[in-house]
Amino acid sequence: MEEIYAKFVSQKISKTRWRPVPSGSLQTAETFATGSWDNEENYVSLWSIGDLGNLDSDGGFEGDHQLLCGSRHYGDVMDLQFFDQERIVAASSTGCVTVFLHHPNNQTLTACQQWATAHYHTGPGSPSWSCAPCTGVVCNNPEIVTVGEDGRINLFRVDHKEAVRTIDNADSSTLHAVTFLRTPEILTVNSIGQLKIWDFRQQGNEPSQILSLTGDRVPLHCVDRHPNQQHVVATGGQDGMLSIWDVRQGTMPVSLLKAHEAEMWEVHFHPSNPDHLFTCSEDGSLWHWDASTDVPEKSSLFHQGGRNSTFLSHSISNQASVHQSLISSWLSTDPAKDRIEITSLLPNRTLSVNSLDVLGPCLVCGTDAEAIYVTRQLFS
């Protein structure tokens, strides 16, 4: 089991994100950002992982994450993404989107740009105007895309006061998360179990493609795109299932994997080692999924402190027609045959694990138990 270090921070953590390492650099991740929710005052904060390894009074490892700086945030932090090395974009339950700038010289974090009414409800049953939570944000310099409970999609550019493009009634249900597929294309997931692909080159307000799990309208909460194969997407939702999709083929997921016992809040492919995937859940668990093919005769077992429990799954479509060497291990894996290894990363179940992020050998996650967990040894 990887050593994982906890630090209790007296606020419920809704989001955790590593600061990106400059491309081509050999540095490992050292700084991460957090956002809080459901506190009297919420904050966006920057931390340094410091020296890990002090034993606490319970015999666990106590993290020495150092708070570098923080800034008050109005409303719950619903999503958090680094725009570049210095700037962080925060999505608020008030519908506001804020860009924070880190000043390393005096360790301060200040709001440098804001779109105060990015998301709002209008129409019957509401006052003439009321705010709607901004639920998701994704950045691809110079662009920022936001989605919200109002079913609206905004395309912003840093240093522009107004949205460059808004799709007003993109969805009649809540949009929960968004990711870029390719530069002009984004993919959203919603509260009735649909994935929708949008192409900003097209002028209309209609998605270019809709995928969903037939018959089920289980809300989807999270999505991540495979870093090397842009047609491969993972989603998680209210039923805790992990779904793997190939957006080139059909409208159904390729694999449905039985996972958590409650809502899956986030799913992330490892950015440089995408045969590894990480999920976290309302049920208090944080899982590492290993679909790499270099482990001989892997058994489909769930590891937790030496105990194993079997892992149920089924593969929906047969991928035999696609040239095997070009396929992501997530598409070629028939989980019943090829086996995926799952490891539980937290020593014991806690309150909801709301967010996680991975970069190189490092993982960070945040929980409703007011703890931040960090490991530097994911693959040791």
Coordinates of C-alpha atoms in Angstrom, one line a residue:
M1 CA 0.0 0.0 0.0
E2 CA 1.3 3.5 -0.9
E3 CA 1.9 5.7 2.1
I4 CA -0.8 8.3 2.1
Y5 CA -0.6 11.3 4.4
A6 CA -3.6 13.2 5.9
K7 CA -3.8 16.8 7.1
F8 CA -6.9 18.1 8.8
V9 CA -7.7 21.6 7.6
S10 CA -11.0 22.6 9.4
Q11 CA -13.0 23.0 6.2
K12 CA -14.8 20.6 3.9
I13 CA -12.8 20.3 0.7
S14 CA -14.8 20.2 -2.5
K15 CA -12.0 20.3 -5.1
T16 CA -8.2 19.5 -5.2
R17 CA -6.0 20.2 -8.2
W18 CA -2.2 19.9 -8.8
R19 CA -0.5 22.9 -10.2
P20 CA 0.8 21.8 -13.7
V21 CA 4.5 21.2 -14.0
P22 CA 6.1 23.2 -16.9
S23 CA 6.2 21.0 -20.0
G24 CA 9.6 19.4 -20.5
S25 CA 10.5 20.0 -16.9
L26 CA 11.7 17.1 -14.7
Q27 CA 10.1 18.6 -11.6
T28 CA 7.5 16.6 -9.6
A29 CA 4.3 18.1 -8.4
E30 CA 4.9 20.3 -5.4
T31 CA 1.9 22.7 -5.2
F32 CA -1.8 22.0 -5.2
A33 CA -4.9 24.1 -4.9
T34 CA -8.1 23.3 -2.9
G35 CA -11.6 24.8 -2.9
S36 CA -14.0 24.4 0.0
W37 CA -17.7 24.1 0.3
D38 CA -20.5 24.1 3.0
N39 CA -18.5 26.2 5.4
E40 CA -19.4 29.6 6.9
E41 CA -16.7 31.1 4.8
N42 CA -15.2 29.3 1.8
Y43 CA -11.7 29.6 0.4
V44 CA -9.6 28.8 -2.6
S45 CA -6.2 27.9 -1.2
L46 CA -2.7 27.0 -2.4
W47 CA -0.6 24.4 -0.6
S48 CA 2.9 23.1 -0.8
I49 CA 3.3 19.4 0.0
G50 CA 6.4 20.0 2.1
D51 CA 8.1 17.1 3.9
L52 CA 5.8 14.1 4.3
G53 CA 6.4 11.5 6.9
N54 CA 5.7 12.4 10.5
L55 CA 3.9 9.8 12.5
D56 CA 0.8 11.1 14.3
S57 CA -0.5 9.9 17.6
D58 CA -2.7 7.3 16.0
G59 CA 0.2 5.7 14.3
G60 CA -0.9 7.1 10.9
F61 CA 1.2 9.3 8.7
E62 CA 0.6 13.0 9.2
G63 CA 1.1 15.2 6.2
D64 CA 3.1 18.4 6.4
H65 CA 1.2 20.2 3.7
Q66 CA 2.0 23.9 4.2
L67 CA -0.7 26.5 3.4
L68 CA 1.0 29.0 1.1
C69 CA -1.9 31.4 0.6
G70 CA -5.7 31.6 0.2
S71 CA -8.5 33.9 -0.9
R72 CA -12.1 34.1 0.3
H73 CA -14.6 32.7 -2.2
Y74 CA -18.2 33.6 -2.2
G75 CA -20.4 30.5 -2.4
D76 CA -19.3 26.9 -2.6
V77 CA -16.4 26.0 -4.9
M78 CA -18.1 23.7 -7.4
D79 CA -15.1 23.2 -9.6
L80 CA -11.5 24.4 -9.8
Q81 CA -9.0 24.2 -12.7
F82 CA -5.5 25.7 -13.2
F83 CA -5.5 27.9 -16.3
D84 CA -1.7 28.1 -16.3
Q85 CA 1.1 28.1 -13.7
E86 CA -0.1 31.3 -12.0
R87 CA -3.9 31.4 -12.6
I88 CA -6.7 29.3 -11.2
V89 CA -10.3 29.3 -12.3
A90 CA -13.0 28.7 -9.7
A91 CA -16.7 27.9 -10.4
S92 CA -19.1 29.1 -7.7
S93 CA -22.6 27.9 -6.5
T94 CA -23.5 31.6 -7.0
G95 CA -23.1 31.2 -10.8
C96 CA -19.9 33.3 -10.7
V97 CA -16.7 32.3 -12.4
T98 CA -13.5 33.8 -10.9
V99 CA -9.9 33.8 -12.1
F100 CA -7.4 33.9 -9.2
L101 CA -3.8 35.0 -9.7
H102 CA -1.0 33.7 -7.5
H103 CA 1.8 36.1 -6.6
P104 CA 4.7 33.9 -5.6
N105 CA 6.9 36.8 -4.4
N106 CA 4.6 37.7 -1.5
Q107 CA 2.5 34.5 -1.5
T108 CA -0.9 36.1 -2.1
L109 CA -3.8 34.9 -4.1
T110 CA -6.1 37.6 -5.6
A111 CA -9.1 37.7 -7.9
C112 CA -7.9 39.1 -11.2
Q113 CA -11.0 38.5 -13.3
Q114 CA -14.6 37.6 -12.8
W115 CA -17.7 36.8 -14.8
A116 CA -20.3 37.5 -12.0
T117 CA -23.4 36.2 -13.8
A118 CA -22.1 33.4 -15.9
H119 CA -24.9 31.1 -14.9
Y120 CA -28.5 32.1 -13.9
H121 CA -32.1 30.9 -14.0
T122 CA -34.8 32.8 -15.8
G123 CA -38.4 32.1 -16.8
P124 CA -41.5 30.9 -15.1
G125 CA -41.4 30.0 -11.5
S126 CA -38.3 32.1 -10.7
P127 CA -37.9 35.8 -10.0
S128 CA -36.9 37.8 -13.0
W129 CA -33.3 36.7 -12.3
S130 CA -31.8 34.3 -9.9
C131 CA -28.3 32.7 -9.9
A132 CA -27.7 29.1 -10.9
P133 CA -24.6 27.2 -9.7
C134 CA -21.7 26.9 -12.2
T135 CA -21.1 23.2 -11.9
G136 CA -18.0 22.6 -14.2
V137 CA -15.1 24.4 -15.8
V138 CA -12.4 23.3 -18.2
C139 CA -9.5 25.4 -19.5
N140 CA -7.5 25.3 -22.7
N141 CA -5.4 28.5 -22.8
P142 CA -6.7 31.1 -23.8
E143 CA -10.2 29.6 -23.5
I144 CA -12.3 28.7 -20.5
V145 CA -15.6 26.7 -20.9
T146 CA -18.2 26.7 -18.1
V147 CA -21.4 24.7 -17.6
G148 CA -24.1 25.0 -15.0
E149 CA -27.3 24.0 -13.4
D150 CA -29.1 26.3 -15.9
G151 CA -28.2 24.1 -18.8
R152 CA -26.0 26.9 -20.3
I153 CA -22.6 26.6 -21.9
N154 CA -20.3 29.6 -21.9
L155 CA -17.0 30.0 -23.8
F156 CA -14.9 32.7 -22.2
R157 CA -11.4 34.0 -23.1
V158 CA -9.1 35.4 -20.5
D159 CA -8.9 39.2 -20.7
H160 CA -12.3 39.4 -22.5
K161 CA -15.1 40.9 -20.4
E162 CA -18.0 39.1 -22.1
A163 CA -18.5 35.5 -23.2
V164 CA -17.2 34.8 -26.7
R165 CA -20.0 32.3 -27.2
T166 CA -23.0 31.2 -25.1
I167 CA -25.3 28.3 -25.9
D168 CA -28.3 29.4 -23.8
N169 CA -30.5 26.3 -23.7
A170 CA -27.8 23.7 -24.4
D171 CA -29.6 21.3 -22.0
S172 CA -33.0 21.2 -20.4
S173 CA -31.4 19.4 -17.4
T174 CA -28.4 20.2 -15.2
L175 CA -25.0 20.0 -16.8
H176 CA -22.7 18.5 -14.3
A177 CA -19.2 18.4 -16.0
V178 CA -17.4 19.3 -19.1
T179 CA -14.1 18.3 -20.9
F180 CA -12.4 19.2 -24.1
L181 CA -12.3 16.4 -26.7
R182 CA -10.3 18.4 -29.3
T183 CA -9.8 22.1 -29.3
P184 CA -13.1 23.2 -30.9
E185 CA -15.1 20.3 -29.4
I186 CA -16.3 19.8 -25.8
L187 CA -18.2 17.0 -24.2
T188 CA -20.7 17.5 -21.4
V189 CA -22.5 15.1 -19.0
N190 CA -25.9 15.8 -17.5
S191 CA -28.4 14.8 -14.9
I192 CA -30.3 12.4 -17.1
G193 CA -27.4 10.2 -18.1
Q194 CA -26.5 11.8 -21.4
L195 CA -23.1 12.7 -22.9
K196 CA -23.3 15.4 -25.5
I197 CA -20.6 16.6 -27.9
W198 CA -20.6 20.2 -29.0
D199 CA -18.5 21.7 -31.8
F200 CA -17.9 25.5 -31.4
R201 CA -17.3 25.7 -35.1
Q202 CA -21.0 25.1 -35.7
Q203 CA -23.3 28.1 -35.2
G204 CA -26.4 26.4 -33.9
N205 CA -27.4 25.4 -30.4
E206 CA -27.6 21.7 -31.1
P207 CA -25.0 19.1 -30.0
S208 CA -23.2 17.2 -32.8
Q209 CA -23.6 13.9 -31.0
I210 CA -25.6 12.5 -28.1
L211 CA -24.6 9.3 -26.3
S212 CA -26.5 7.6 -23.4
L213 CA -27.1 4.4 -21.6
T214 CA -30.4 3.0 -23.0
G215 CA -33.3 3.1 -20.6
D216 CA -31.3 4.5 -17.7
R217 CA -31.5 8.1 -16.8
V218 CA -28.9 7.9 -14.0
P219 CA -27.4 11.3 -13.5
L220 CA -23.7 11.5 -14.6
H221 CA -21.5 13.6 -12.3
C222 CA -18.0 13.4 -13.8
V223 CA -16.2 12.9 -17.1
D224 CA -12.5 12.6 -18.2
R225 CA -11.0 12.1 -21.6
H226 CA -8.1 9.7 -22.2
P227 CA -5.0 11.9 -22.5
N228 CA -3.7 10.2 -25.7
Q229 CA -6.8 8.8 -27.4
Q230 CA -9.3 11.6 -27.6
H231 CA -12.2 9.3 -28.5
V232 CA -12.0 7.4 -25.2
V233 CA -14.0 8.9 -22.3
A234 CA -14.7 7.7 -18.8
T235 CA -17.8 8.8 -16.8
G236 CA -19.2 8.2 -13.3
G237 CA -22.5 9.0 -11.8
Q238 CA -25.1 8.6 -9.1
D239 CA -25.1 4.8 -9.2
G240 CA -21.3 4.6 -8.6
M241 CA -20.7 2.8 -11.9
L242 CA -17.7 3.5 -14.1
S243 CA -18.5 3.7 -17.8
I244 CA -15.9 3.7 -20.6
W245 CA -17.1 5.2 -23.9
D246 CA -15.7 5.3 -27.5
V247 CA -17.3 8.3 -29.0
R248 CA -16.5 7.1 -32.5
Q249 CA -18.7 4.0 -32.1
G250 CA -22.4 3.9 -31.4
T251 CA -24.2 5.7 -28.6
M252 CA -23.6 3.2 -25.8
P253 CA -20.7 2.7 -23.4
V254 CA -18.1 0.1 -24.3
S255 CA -17.8 -1.1 -20.7
L256 CA -19.8 -0.7 -17.6
L257 CA -17.8 -1.5 -14.5
K258 CA -19.4 -2.0 -11.1
A259 CA -17.6 0.3 -8.8
H260 CA -18.6 2.4 -5.8
E261 CA -21.6 2.0 -3.5
A262 CA -22.7 5.6 -3.8
E263 CA -22.2 8.6 -6.2
M264 CA -18.9 8.7 -8.1
W265 CA -17.8 12.4 -7.8
E266 CA -14.7 12.4 -10.0
V267 CA -12.9 10.1 -12.4
H268 CA -9.3 10.9 -13.8
F269 CA -7.1 9.0 -16.2
H270 CA -3.5 9.3 -15.1
P271 CA -2.2 12.1 -17.5
S272 CA 1.1 10.3 -18.4
N273 CA 0.2 6.7 -17.6
P274 CA -3.4 6.4 -18.8
D275 CA -3.7 2.6 -18.3
H276 CA -4.2 3.8 -14.7
L277 CA -7.4 5.5 -13.7
F278 CA -8.6 6.9 -10.3
T279 CA -12.1 7.4 -8.9
C280 CA -13.6 8.8 -5.7
S281 CA -17.0 8.6 -4.1
E282 CA -19.6 9.7 -1.7
D283 CA -19.1 6.3 0.0
G284 CA -15.8 7.5 1.3
S285 CA -13.6 5.5 -1.0
L286 CA -10.7 6.4 -3.3
W287 CA -9.8 3.7 -5.9
H288 CA -6.9 3.1 -8.2
W289 CA -7.9 1.1 -11.3
D290 CA -5.0 -0.6 -13.2
A291 CA -5.7 -1.9 -16.7
S292 CA -2.1 -2.1 -17.8
T293 CA -1.3 -5.2 -19.8
D294 CA 2.2 -5.8 -18.5
V295 CA 1.0 -7.5 -15.3
P296 CA 0.9 -11.3 -16.1
E297 CA -2.2 -13.3 -15.2
K298 CA -3.8 -10.5 -13.2
S299 CA -6.8 -11.6 -11.2
S300 CA -9.8 -9.3 -11.1
L301 CA -9.5 -8.7 -7.4
F302 CA -10.2 -5.7 -5.2
H303 CA -7.3 -5.1 -2.8
Q304 CA -7.9 -3.5 0.6
G305 CA -5.6 -4.2 3.5
G306 CA -4.9 -7.8 2.4
R307 CA -8.6 -8.6 1.9
N308 CA -9.8 -9.4 -1.6
S309 CA -13.4 -9.2 -2.9
T310 CA -14.5 -10.1 -6.3
F311 CA -15.2 -7.4 -8.8
L312 CA -18.3 -7.6 -11.1
S313 CA -18.4 -6.1 -14.5
H314 CA -19.6 -6.6 -18.0
S315 CA -18.4 -5.5 -21.4
I316 CA -21.2 -4.2 -23.7
S317 CA -19.6 -4.4 -27.1
N318 CA -17.0 -6.6 -28.7
Q319 CA -14.1 -4.6 -30.0
A320 CA -12.5 -7.5 -32.0
S321 CA -13.0 -5.7 -35.3
V322 CA -10.6 -2.9 -34.3
H323 CA -6.9 -3.4 -34.8
Q324 CA -5.8 -4.5 -31.4
S325 CA -2.4 -2.6 -31.3
L326 CA -4.2 0.7 -31.7
I327 CA -6.7 0.2 -29.0
S328 CA -6.6 1.7 -25.6
S329 CA -6.4 -0.9 -22.9
W330 CA -9.7 0.4 -21.6
L331 CA -11.4 -0.5 -24.9
S332 CA -9.7 -3.9 -25.5
T333 CA -10.2 -5.0 -21.9
D334 CA -13.1 -7.4 -21.5
P335 CA -13.0 -7.1 -17.8
A336 CA -14.3 -10.6 -17.3
K337 CA -11.3 -12.0 -19.2
D338 CA -8.5 -9.5 -19.0
R339 CA -8.9 -8.4 -15.5
I340 CA -8.6 -5.0 -14.0
E341 CA -6.8 -4.6 -10.7
I342 CA -8.4 -2.2 -8.2
T343 CA -6.7 -0.9 -5.1
S344 CA -8.3 1.1 -2.3
L345 CA -6.0 4.0 -1.5
L346 CA -7.4 5.2 1.8
P347 CA -6.7 3.3 5.0
N348 CA -10.3 3.4 6.2
R349 CA -13.6 4.7 5.0
T350 CA -14.3 8.3 5.7
L351 CA -17.0 10.8 4.8
S352 CA -17.4 11.6 1.1
V353 CA -14.2 11.9 -0.9
N354 CA -15.2 14.8 -3.2
S355 CA -12.2 15.3 -5.4
L356 CA -8.9 13.9 -6.5
D357 CA -6.1 14.8 -8.9
V358 CA -3.0 12.9 -10.1
L359 CA 0.2 14.1 -11.6
G360 CA 3.3 12.0 -12.0
P361 CA 3.8 9.8 -8.9
C362 CA 1.6 12.2 -6.8
L363 CA -2.1 12.1 -5.8
V364 CA -4.1 14.5 -3.8
C365 CA -7.7 14.2 -2.6
G366 CA -10.1 16.2 -0.4
T367 CA -13.0 15.0 1.8
D368 CA -16.0 16.1 3.8
A369 CA -14.1 14.9 6.9
E370 CA -12.1 18.2 6.5
A371 CA -9.0 16.3 5.4
I372 CA -6.6 16.5 2.5
Y373 CA -4.7 13.3 1.7
V374 CA -1.5 13.3 -0.4
T375 CA 0.8 10.5 -1.6
R376 CA 4.0 10.9 -3.6
Q377 CA 4.4 7.2 -4.3
L378 CA 1.5 6.1 -6.5
F379 CA 3.4 3.4 -8.4
S380 CA 6.0 2.3 -5.8

